[in-house]
PDB file of C-alpha atoms in Angstrom:
ATOM      1  CA  MET B   1       0.000   0.000   0.000  1.00  0.00           C
ATOM      2  CA  SER B   2       2.915   2.362   0.575  1.00  0.00           C
ATOM      3  CA  ALA B   3       3.946   2.108  -3.070  1.00  0.00           C
ATOM      4  CA  ALA B   4       0.400   2.549  -4.358  1.00  0.00           C
ATOM      5  CA  GLY B   5      -0.196   5.403  -1.948  1.00  0.00           C
ATOM      6  CA  ALA B   6       2.894   7.256  -3.127  1.00  0.00           C
ATOM      7  CA  ARG B   7       2.040   6.767  -6.805  1.00  0.00           C
ATOM      8  CA  CYS B   8      -1.620   7.688  -6.533  1.00  0.00           C
ATOM      9  CA  GLY B   9      -1.510  10.248  -3.720  1.00  0.00           C
ATOM     10  CA  LEU B  10      -3.870   8.171  -1.582  1.00  0.00           C
ATOM     11  CA  PHE B  11      -2.639   9.148   1.863  1.00  0.00           C
ATOM     12  CA  SER B  12      -1.740  12.204   3.913  1.00  0.00           C
ATOM     13  CA  PRO B  13       1.927  12.773   4.861  1.00  0.00           C
ATOM     14  CA  SER B  14       1.122  11.624   8.388  1.00  0.00           C
ATOM     15  CA  LEU B  15      -0.476   8.384   7.243  1.00  0.00           C
ATOM     16  CA  SER B  16       2.384   7.796   4.821  1.00  0.00           C
ATOM     17  CA  GLY B  17       4.738   8.180   7.779  1.00  0.00           C
ATOM     18  CA  ALA B  18       2.779   5.526   9.668  1.00  0.00           C
ATOM     19  CA  LEU B  19       3.078   3.150   6.723  1.00  0.00           C
ATOM     20  CA  ASP B  20       6.814   3.841   6.533  1.00  0.00           C
ATOM     21  CA  ALA B  21       7.149   3.026  10.237  1.00  0.00           C
ATOM     22  CA  GLY B  22       5.256  -0.231   9.818  1.00  0.00           C
ATOM     23  CA  ARG B  23       7.270  -1.234   6.775  1.00  0.00           C
ATOM     24  CA  ALA B  24      10.582  -0.530   8.516  1.00  0.00           C
ATOM     25  CA  GLN B  25       9.521  -2.490  11.602  1.00  0.00           C
ATOM     26  CA  ALA B  26       8.345  -5.447   9.516  1.00  0.00           C
ATOM     27  CA  ARG B  27      11.625  -5.464   7.594  1.00  0.00           C
ATOM     28  CA  GLY B  28      13.599  -5.468  10.835  1.00  0.00           C
ATOM     29  CA  ALA B  29      11.542  -8.338  12.241  1.00  0.00           C
ATOM     30  CA  ALA B  30      12.056 -10.373   9.074  1.00  0.00           C
ATOM     31  CA  LEU B  31      15.829  -9.829   9.134  1.00  0.00           C
ATOM     32  CA  ARG B  32      16.031 -10.855  12.786  1.00  0.00           C
ATOM     33  CA  ALA B  33      14.005 -13.970  11.941  1.00  0.00           C
ATOM     34  CA  GLY B  34      16.579 -15.014   9.363  1.00  0.00           C
ATOM     35  CA  ALA B  35      15.346 -13.577   6.064  1.00  0.00           C
ATOM     36  CA  SER B  36      18.077 -12.279   3.774  1.00  0.00           C
ATOM     37  CA  VAL B  37      18.329  -8.741   2.448  1.00  0.00           C
ATOM     38  CA  GLU B  38      18.048 -10.159  -1.073  1.00  0.00           C
ATOM     39  CA  GLN B  39      14.771 -11.917  -0.220  1.00  0.00           C
ATOM     40  CA  LEU B  40      13.275  -8.764   1.269  1.00  0.00           C
ATOM     41  CA  ASP B  41      14.435  -6.617  -1.633  1.00  0.00           C
ATOM     42  CA  GLY B  42      12.755  -9.095  -3.963  1.00  0.00           C
ATOM     43  CA  VAL B  43       9.495  -8.867  -2.027  1.00  0.00           C
ATOM     44  CA  GLN B  44       9.652  -5.076  -2.176  1.00  0.00           C
ATOM     45  CA  GLN B  45      10.318  -5.066  -5.915  1.00  0.00           C
ATOM     46  CA  ARG B  46       7.356  -7.363  -6.548  1.00  0.00           C
ATOM     47  CA  ALA B  47       5.140  -5.156  -4.369  1.00  0.00           C
ATOM     48  CA  HIS B  48       6.175  -2.071  -6.330  1.00  0.00           C
ATOM     49  CA  ALA B  49       5.528  -3.867  -9.615  1.00  0.00           C
ATOM     50  CA  LYS B  50       2.087  -4.960  -8.410  1.00  0.00           C
ATOM     51  CA  ALA B  51       1.248  -1.436  -7.248  1.00  0.00           C
ATOM     52  CA  ALA B  52       2.321  -0.001 -10.596  1.00  0.00           C
ATOM     53  CA  SER B  53      -0.043  -2.347 -12.450  1.00  0.00           C
ATOM     54  CA  VAL B  54      -3.175  -1.288 -10.539  1.00  0.00           C
ATOM     55  CA  PRO B  55      -5.033   1.803 -11.843  1.00  0.00           C
ATOM     56  CA  CYS B  56      -5.311   4.593  -9.265  1.00  0.00           C
ATOM     57  CA  GLY B  57      -9.079   4.616  -9.719  1.00  0.00           C
ATOM     58  CA  SER B  58      -9.431   0.873  -9.122  1.00  0.00           C
ATOM     59  CA  LYS B  59     -12.301  -0.118  -6.839  1.00  0.00           C
ATOM     60  CA  ASP B  60     -10.119  -2.672  -5.048  1.00  0.00           C
ATOM     61  CA  LEU B  61      -7.420  -0.067  -4.416  1.00  0.00           C
ATOM     62  CA  THR B  62      -9.963   2.444  -3.149  1.00  0.00           C
ATOM     63  CA  THR B  63     -11.394  -0.157  -0.757  1.00  0.00           C
ATOM     64  CA  ALA B  64      -7.950  -1.135   0.512  1.00  0.00           C
ATOM     65  CA  ALA B  65      -6.993   2.512   1.029  1.00  0.00           C
ATOM     66  CA  GLY B  66     -10.154   3.042   3.059  1.00  0.00           C
ATOM     67  CA  ARG B  67      -9.242   0.143   5.328  1.00  0.00           C
ATOM     68  CA  VAL B  68      -5.770   1.589   5.851  1.00  0.00           C
ATOM     69  CA  ARG B  69      -7.236   4.971   6.823  1.00  0.00           C
ATOM     70  CA  LYS B  70      -9.589   3.280   9.283  1.00  0.00           C
ATOM     71  CA  ALA B  71      -6.738   1.360  10.904  1.00  0.00           C
ATOM     72  CA  PHE B  72      -4.703   4.557  11.108  1.00  0.00           C
ATOM     73  CA  GLU B  73      -7.303   6.255  13.308  1.00  0.00           C
ATOM     74  CA  GLY B  74      -6.218   4.193  16.311  1.00  0.00           C
ATOM     75  CA  TYR B  75      -2.529   4.258  15.454  1.00  0.00           C
ATOM     76  CA  ALA B  76      -2.542   8.057  15.271  1.00  0.00           C
ATOM     77  CA  LEU B  77      -3.610   8.234  18.922  1.00  0.00           C
ATOM     78  CA  LEU B  78      -0.505   6.399  20.117  1.00  0.00           C
ATOM     79  CA  GLN B  79       2.024   8.683  21.792  1.00  0.00           C
ATOM     80  CA  ARG B  80       4.653   6.115  22.728  1.00  0.00           C
ATOM     81  CA  MET B  81       6.050   2.975  21.183  1.00  0.00           C
ATOM     82  CA  ASN B  82       8.656   0.475  22.309  1.00  0.00           C
ATOM     83  CA  TYR B  83      10.799  -1.235  19.701  1.00  0.00           C
ATOM     84  CA  PRO B  84      12.579  -4.272  21.192  1.00  0.00           C
ATOM     85  CA  GLY B  85      15.654  -5.616  19.436  1.00  0.00           C
ATOM     86  CA  ASP B  86      17.961  -8.579  19.942  1.00  0.00           C
ATOM     87  CA  ARG B  87      19.881  -6.989  22.827  1.00  0.00           C
ATOM     88  CA  ALA B  88      18.441  -3.505  23.348  1.00  0.00           C
ATOM     89  CA  SER B  89      15.282  -1.487  22.748  1.00  0.00           C
ATOM     90  CA  TRP B  90      14.352   1.899  21.357  1.00  0.00           C
ATOM     91  CA  GLN B  91      11.705   3.956  23.151  1.00  0.00           C
ATOM     92  CA  ALA B  92       9.798   6.452  20.982  1.00  0.00           C
ATOM     93  CA  ASP B  93       7.722   9.367  22.286  1.00  0.00           C
ATOM     94  CA  ARG B  94       5.753  11.640  19.924  1.00  0.00           C
ATOM     95  CA  ALA B  95       4.935  14.239  22.586  1.00  0.00           C
ATOM     96  CA  SER B  96       6.851  17.512  22.400  1.00  0.00           C
ATOM     97  CA  SER B  97       7.579  20.517  24.578  1.00  0.00           C
ATOM     98  CA  ALA B  98       8.599  24.043  23.634  1.00  0.00           C
ATOM     99  CA  THR B  99      10.489  24.544  26.893  1.00  0.00           C
ATOM    100  CA  ILE B 100      11.758  21.187  28.201  1.00  0.00           C
ATOM    101  CA  PRO B 101      13.978  19.039  25.967  1.00  0.00           C
ATOM    102  CA  PHE B 102      13.406  15.319  26.291  1.00  0.00           C
ATOM    103  CA  TRP B 103      14.069  12.153  24.362  1.00  0.00           C
ATOM    104  CA  ARG B 104      11.889  11.504  21.336  1.00  0.00           C
ATOM    105  CA  LEU B 105      13.688   8.259  20.410  1.00  0.00           C
ATOM    106  CA  SER B 106      16.247   6.791  22.792  1.00  0.00           C
ATOM    107  CA  GLN B 107      18.303   3.765  23.771  1.00  0.00           C
ATOM    108  CA  PRO B 108      20.342   3.502  27.005  1.00  0.00           C
ATOM    109  CA  SER B 109      23.728   1.818  27.192  1.00  0.00           C
ATOM    110  CA  THR B 110      26.199   0.982  29.957  1.00  0.00           C
ATOM    111  CA  PHE B 111      29.941   0.799  29.305  1.00  0.00           C
ATOM    112  CA  GLY B 112      32.143  -0.013  32.255  1.00  0.00           C
ATOM    113  CA  GLY B 113      31.020   2.234  35.096  1.00  0.00           C
ATOM    114  CA  ASP B 114      29.765   4.887  32.674  1.00  0.00           C
ATOM    115  CA  ARG B 115      26.297   5.312  31.197  1.00  0.00           C
ATOM    116  CA  LEU B 116      24.875   6.701  27.989  1.00  0.00           C
ATOM    117  CA  VAL B 117      21.573   7.599  26.387  1.00  0.00           C
ATOM    118  CA  PHE B 118      21.653   7.876  22.598  1.00  0.00           C
ATOM    119  CA  GLY B 119      18.999   8.947  20.121  1.00  0.00           C
ATOM    120  CA  LEU B 120      16.852  11.829  18.899  1.00  0.00           C
ATOM    121  CA  ALA B 121      15.950  14.607  21.315  1.00  0.00           C
ATOM    122  CA  GLY B 122      13.992  17.842  21.487  1.00  0.00           C
ATOM    123  CA  ARG B 123      11.495  19.402  19.107  1.00  0.00           C
ATOM    124  CA  ASN B 124      14.145  19.425  16.375  1.00  0.00           C
ATOM    125  CA  THR B 125      14.920  15.721  16.898  1.00  0.00           C
ATOM    126  CA  GLU B 126      18.661  16.312  17.106  1.00  0.00           C
ATOM    127  CA  LEU B 127      20.915  13.257  17.166  1.00  0.00           C
ATOM    128  CA  LEU B 128      22.520  13.256  20.616  1.00  0.00           C
ATOM    129  CA  ALA B 129      24.699  11.162  22.880  1.00  0.00           C
ATOM    130  CA  VAL B 130      24.350  12.148  26.540  1.00  0.00           C
ATOM    131  CA  ALA B 131      26.759  10.391  28.886  1.00  0.00           C
ATOM    132  CA  THR B 132      27.686  10.436  32.545  1.00  0.00           C
ATOM    133  CA  PHE B 133      31.102   9.230  33.706  1.00  0.00           C
ATOM    134  CA  ALA B 134      31.604   7.517  37.046  1.00  0.00           C
ATOM    135  CA  ASP B 135      35.021   9.099  37.595  1.00  0.00           C
ATOM    136  CA  GLY B 136      33.961  12.586  36.515  1.00  0.00           C
ATOM    137  CA  ALA B 137      35.812  12.376  33.193  1.00  0.00           C
ATOM    138  CA  ARG B 138      35.057  15.113  30.668  1.00  0.00           C
ATOM    139  CA  PRO B 139      35.718  13.972  27.101  1.00  0.00           C
ATOM    140  CA  TYR B 140      36.820  16.744  24.778  1.00  0.00           C
ATOM    141  CA  ALA B 141      35.445  14.982  21.688  1.00  0.00           C
ATOM    142  CA  ALA B 142      33.093  12.208  20.623  1.00  0.00           C
ATOM    143  CA  ARG B 143      32.792  10.126  17.474  1.00  0.00           C
ATOM    144  CA  LEU B 144      29.948   8.045  16.092  1.00  0.00           C
ATOM    145  CA  VAL B 145      31.236   5.041  14.163  1.00  0.00           C
ATOM    146  CA  MET B 146      29.028   2.823  12.006  1.00  0.00           C
ATOM    147  CA  ARG B 147      29.269   0.540   9.011  1.00  0.00           C
ATOM    148  CA  ASP B 148      29.434   2.380   5.703  1.00  0.00           C
ATOM    149  CA  PRO B 149      26.667   0.788   3.587  1.00  0.00           C
ATOM    150  CA  GLY B 150      28.222   2.316   0.480  1.00  0.00           C
ATOM    151  CA  ARG B 151      31.459   0.364   0.963  1.00  0.00           C
ATOM    152  CA  THR B 152      30.187  -2.955   2.314  1.00  0.00           C
ATOM    153  CA  GLN B 153      27.838  -5.703   1.171  1.00  0.00           C
ATOM    154  CA  GLY B 154      26.234  -6.395   4.524  1.00  0.00           C
ATOM    155  CA  PRO B 155      26.553  -6.320   8.306  1.00  0.00           C
ATOM    156  CA  TYR B 156      29.127  -7.959  10.551  1.00  0.00           C
ATOM    157  CA  LEU B 157      27.177 -10.226  12.907  1.00  0.00           C
ATOM    158  CA  LYS B 158      29.641 -12.225  14.975  1.00  0.00           C
ATOM    159  CA  ALA B 159      27.522 -11.677  18.108  1.00  0.00           C
ATOM    160  CA  ARG B 160      24.913 -14.031  16.675  1.00  0.00           C
ATOM    161  CA  ASN B 161      27.220 -16.736  18.009  1.00  0.00           C
ATOM    162  CA  GLY B 162      26.848 -15.551  21.597  1.00  0.00           C
ATOM    163  CA  GLY B 163      28.983 -12.418  21.781  1.00  0.00           C
ATOM    164  CA  GLY B 164      27.997  -8.928  22.837  1.00  0.00           C
ATOM    165  CA  LEU B 165      27.057  -5.851  20.858  1.00  0.00           C
ATOM    166  CA  ALA B 166      30.702  -4.995  20.236  1.00  0.00           C
ATOM    167  CA  ASP B 167      30.958  -8.093  18.042  1.00  0.00           C
ATOM    168  CA  ASN B 168      28.248  -6.721  15.761  1.00  0.00           C
ATOM    169  CA  ALA B 169      30.095  -3.472  15.064  1.00  0.00           C
ATOM    170  CA  ALA B 170      31.852  -3.185  11.712  1.00  0.00           C
ATOM    171  CA  PRO B 171      35.663  -3.022  11.587  1.00  0.00           C
ATOM    172  CA  ARG B 172      37.123   0.464  11.291  1.00  0.00           C
ATOM    173  CA  ALA B 173      38.189  -0.025   7.682  1.00  0.00           C
ATOM    174  CA  ALA B 174      34.560  -0.679   6.705  1.00  0.00           C
ATOM    175  CA  SER B 175      33.095   2.128   8.794  1.00  0.00           C
ATOM    176  CA  ARG B 176      32.072   5.726   8.455  1.00  0.00           C
ATOM    177  CA  VAL B 177      32.967   8.129  11.266  1.00  0.00           C
ATOM    178  CA  PHE B 178      30.953  11.199  12.264  1.00  0.00           C
ATOM    179  CA  GLY B 179      32.524  13.678  14.654  1.00  0.00           C
ATOM    180  CA  ALA B 180      30.308  15.451  17.172  1.00  0.00           C
ATOM    181  CA  GLU B 181      29.408  18.971  16.039  1.00  0.00           C
ATOM    182  CA  THR B 182      28.905  20.313  19.558  1.00  0.00           C
ATOM    183  CA  ARG B 183      29.992  19.457  23.094  1.00  0.00           C
ATOM    184  CA  ASP B 184      28.054  20.850  26.069  1.00  0.00           C
ATOM    185  CA  ALA B 185      26.828  20.057  29.542  1.00  0.00           C
ATOM    186  CA  ALA B 186      23.573  18.105  29.331  1.00  0.00           C
ATOM    187  CA  PRO B 187      20.931  20.808  28.763  1.00  0.00           C
ATOM    188  CA  ALA B 188      18.328  19.270  31.071  1.00  0.00           C
ATOM    189  CA  PRO B 189      17.957  16.461  33.642  1.00  0.00           C
ATOM    190  CA  THR B 190      15.337  14.932  31.345  1.00  0.00           C
ATOM    191  CA  LEU B 191      18.088  13.962  28.903  1.00  0.00           C
ATOM    192  CA  MET B 192      20.532  12.434  31.376  1.00  0.00           C
ATOM    193  CA  PRO B 193      20.781   8.724  32.179  1.00  0.00           C
ATOM    194  CA  THR B 194      18.425   7.692  34.981  1.00  0.00           C
ATOM    195  CA  GLY B 195      19.632   8.946  38.350  1.00  0.00           C
ATOM    196  CA  ALA B 196      22.573  10.914  36.944  1.00  0.00           C
ATOM    197  CA  LYS B 197      23.242  14.367  38.392  1.00  0.00           C
ATOM    198  CA  THR B 198      25.643  15.506  35.692  1.00  0.00           C
ATOM    199  CA  GLY B 199      26.194  14.617  32.085  1.00  0.00           C
ATOM    200  CA  MET B 200      27.737  15.741  28.831  1.00  0.00           C
ATOM    201  CA  ALA B 201      25.872  16.054  25.553  1.00  0.00           C
ATOM    202  CA  PHE B 202      27.378  15.604  22.099  1.00  0.00           C
ATOM    203  CA  ARG B 203      25.370  16.461  18.981  1.00  0.00           C
ATOM    204  CA  PHE B 204      26.039  14.603  15.745  1.00  0.00           C
ATOM    205  CA  PRO B 205      25.191  15.590  12.145  1.00  0.00           C
ATOM    206  CA  ARG B 206      21.696  14.845  10.868  1.00  0.00           C
ATOM    207  CA  GLU B 207      23.273  12.907   8.023  1.00  0.00           C
ATOM    208  CA  ALA B 208      24.390  10.311  10.566  1.00  0.00           C
ATOM    209  CA  GLY B 209      20.749   9.560  11.374  1.00  0.00           C
ATOM    210  CA  ASP B 210      20.035   8.937   7.698  1.00  0.00           C
ATOM    211  CA  VAL B 211      22.901   6.440   7.537  1.00  0.00           C
ATOM    212  CA  ILE B 212      21.727   4.651  10.697  1.00  0.00           C
ATOM    213  CA  ALA B 213      18.284   4.217   9.132  1.00  0.00           C
ATOM    214  CA  ARG B 214      19.897   2.296   6.239  1.00  0.00           C
ATOM    215  CA  LEU B 215      21.743  -0.196   8.441  1.00  0.00           C
ATOM    216  CA  ASP B 216      20.748  -3.740   9.354  1.00  0.00           C
ATOM    217  CA  PRO B 217      18.774  -3.759  12.641  1.00  0.00           C
ATOM    218  CA  ARG B 218      20.958  -6.540  14.050  1.00  0.00           C
ATOM    219  CA  GLU B 219      24.220  -4.627  13.880  1.00  0.00           C
ATOM    220  CA  ALA B 220      25.764  -2.165  16.317  1.00  0.00           C
ATOM    221  CA  MET B 221      27.321   1.266  16.123  1.00  0.00           C
ATOM    222  CA  THR B 222      29.981   2.669  18.410  1.00  0.00           C
ATOM    223  CA  VAL B 223      30.046   5.941  20.322  1.00  0.00           C
ATOM    224  CA  GLU B 224      33.642   6.837  21.148  1.00  0.00           C
ATOM    225  CA  PHE B 225      34.512   9.368  23.842  1.00  0.00           C
ATOM    226  CA  VAL B 226      38.016  10.839  23.644  1.00  0.00           C
ATOM    227  CA  ILE B 227      39.522  11.810  27.004  1.00  0.00           C
ATOM    228  CA  GLN B 228      42.842  13.506  27.672  1.00  0.00           C
ATOM    229  CA  GLY B 229      44.555  12.472  30.884  1.00  0.00           C
ATOM    230  CA  ARG B 230      46.652  14.651  33.152  1.00  0.00           C
ATOM    231  CA  ASP B 231      49.754  13.250  31.514  1.00  0.00           C
ATOM    232  CA  GLY B 232      48.513  14.431  28.122  1.00  0.00           C
ATOM    233  CA  ARG B 233      47.754  10.959  26.844  1.00  0.00           C
ATOM    234  CA  GLU B 234      44.471  10.253  25.108  1.00  0.00           C
ATOM    235  CA  THR B 235      42.197   7.387  26.017  1.00  0.00           C
ATOM    236  CA  VAL B 236      39.028   6.307  24.256  1.00  0.00           C
ATOM    237  CA  ARG B 237      35.979   4.860  25.993  1.00  0.00           C
ATOM    238  CA  ARG B 238      33.502   3.033  23.796  1.00  0.00           C
ATOM    239  CA  ALA B 239      29.775   2.506  24.165  1.00  0.00           C
ATOM    240  CA  TYR B 240      27.764   0.303  21.813  1.00  0.00           C
ATOM    241  CA  VAL B 241      24.250   0.962  20.557  1.00  0.00           C
ATOM    242  CA  GLU B 242      22.110  -1.531  18.653  1.00  0.00           C
ATOM    243  CA  VAL B 243      20.733  -0.200  15.369  1.00  0.00           C
ATOM    244  CA  GLY B 244      17.480  -2.069  15.973  1.00  0.00           C
ATOM    245  CA  ASP B 245      14.312  -0.386  14.748  1.00  0.00           C
ATOM    246  CA  PHE B 246      15.787   3.118  14.631  1.00  0.00           C
ATOM    247  CA  ALA B 247      14.266   3.648  11.180  1.00  0.00           C
ATOM    248  CA  ALA B 248      10.801   2.575  12.360  1.00  0.00           C
ATOM    249  CA  GLY B 249      11.016   4.742  15.466  1.00  0.00           C
ATOM    250  CA  ARG B 250      12.101   7.780  13.481  1.00  0.00           C
ATOM    251  CA  ALA B 251       9.211   7.293  11.060  1.00  0.00           C
ATOM    252  CA  PHE B 252       6.807   6.961  14.012  1.00  0.00           C
ATOM    253  CA  LEU B 253       7.856  10.421  15.222  1.00  0.00           C
ATOM    254  CA  ARG B 254       6.682  11.883  11.912  1.00  0.00           C
ATOM    255  CA  VAL B 255       3.121  10.699  12.464  1.00  0.00           C
ATOM    256  CA  SER B 256       0.898  13.576  13.583  1.00  0.00           C
TER     257      SER B 256
END
């Protein structure tokens, strides 16, 4: 229906966003269940071909579009959604505030004694990493590292054999690195990891979010925090975030 809706102008932008969210979530579930990317691409191509063969004024298409609109009435009332993955979950919240920044789409992570919340925050859905460090460390830079889909043929999924998220992160040579554009104290307690009294926020380019949405939901990305010690030496602390249903959650936020 997404393909037919786009071709024939059947649905509002909000409803189209809901269909995009559902399609992304279904694709993620199929990949986690063992379907291959090639199989899913084939299904999508056949669906597009089928949609292209049906006249926009078709009675069957009109009936199907009406059913989609009816189903959307309940979906549009949802304010929050949880998207569980293999090892972590995304929490989406469509509410917004003009004065208090809070997470719209988020995933927590623990690395050593430090904690992180990563995702989209605020009315402008900025891509943020907000971290608190047990020893009071203050990183001077942060990097977001993920597989480069333009240079690779698929994800690296060694953790499927029992490892942790780190085993599902692509090697550096096959990755794309985004440096944080800003570094600040966490702007509000609502963005900090649960129970944290202090935190640092790093904002990443919007382009990084577009790349994340193209990744396999089973793989992981790395948030690197660069810290300079008193002796001048640099150390890097790494947190891992599961890609999961980031694409579905981001599409859900566009539903109004």
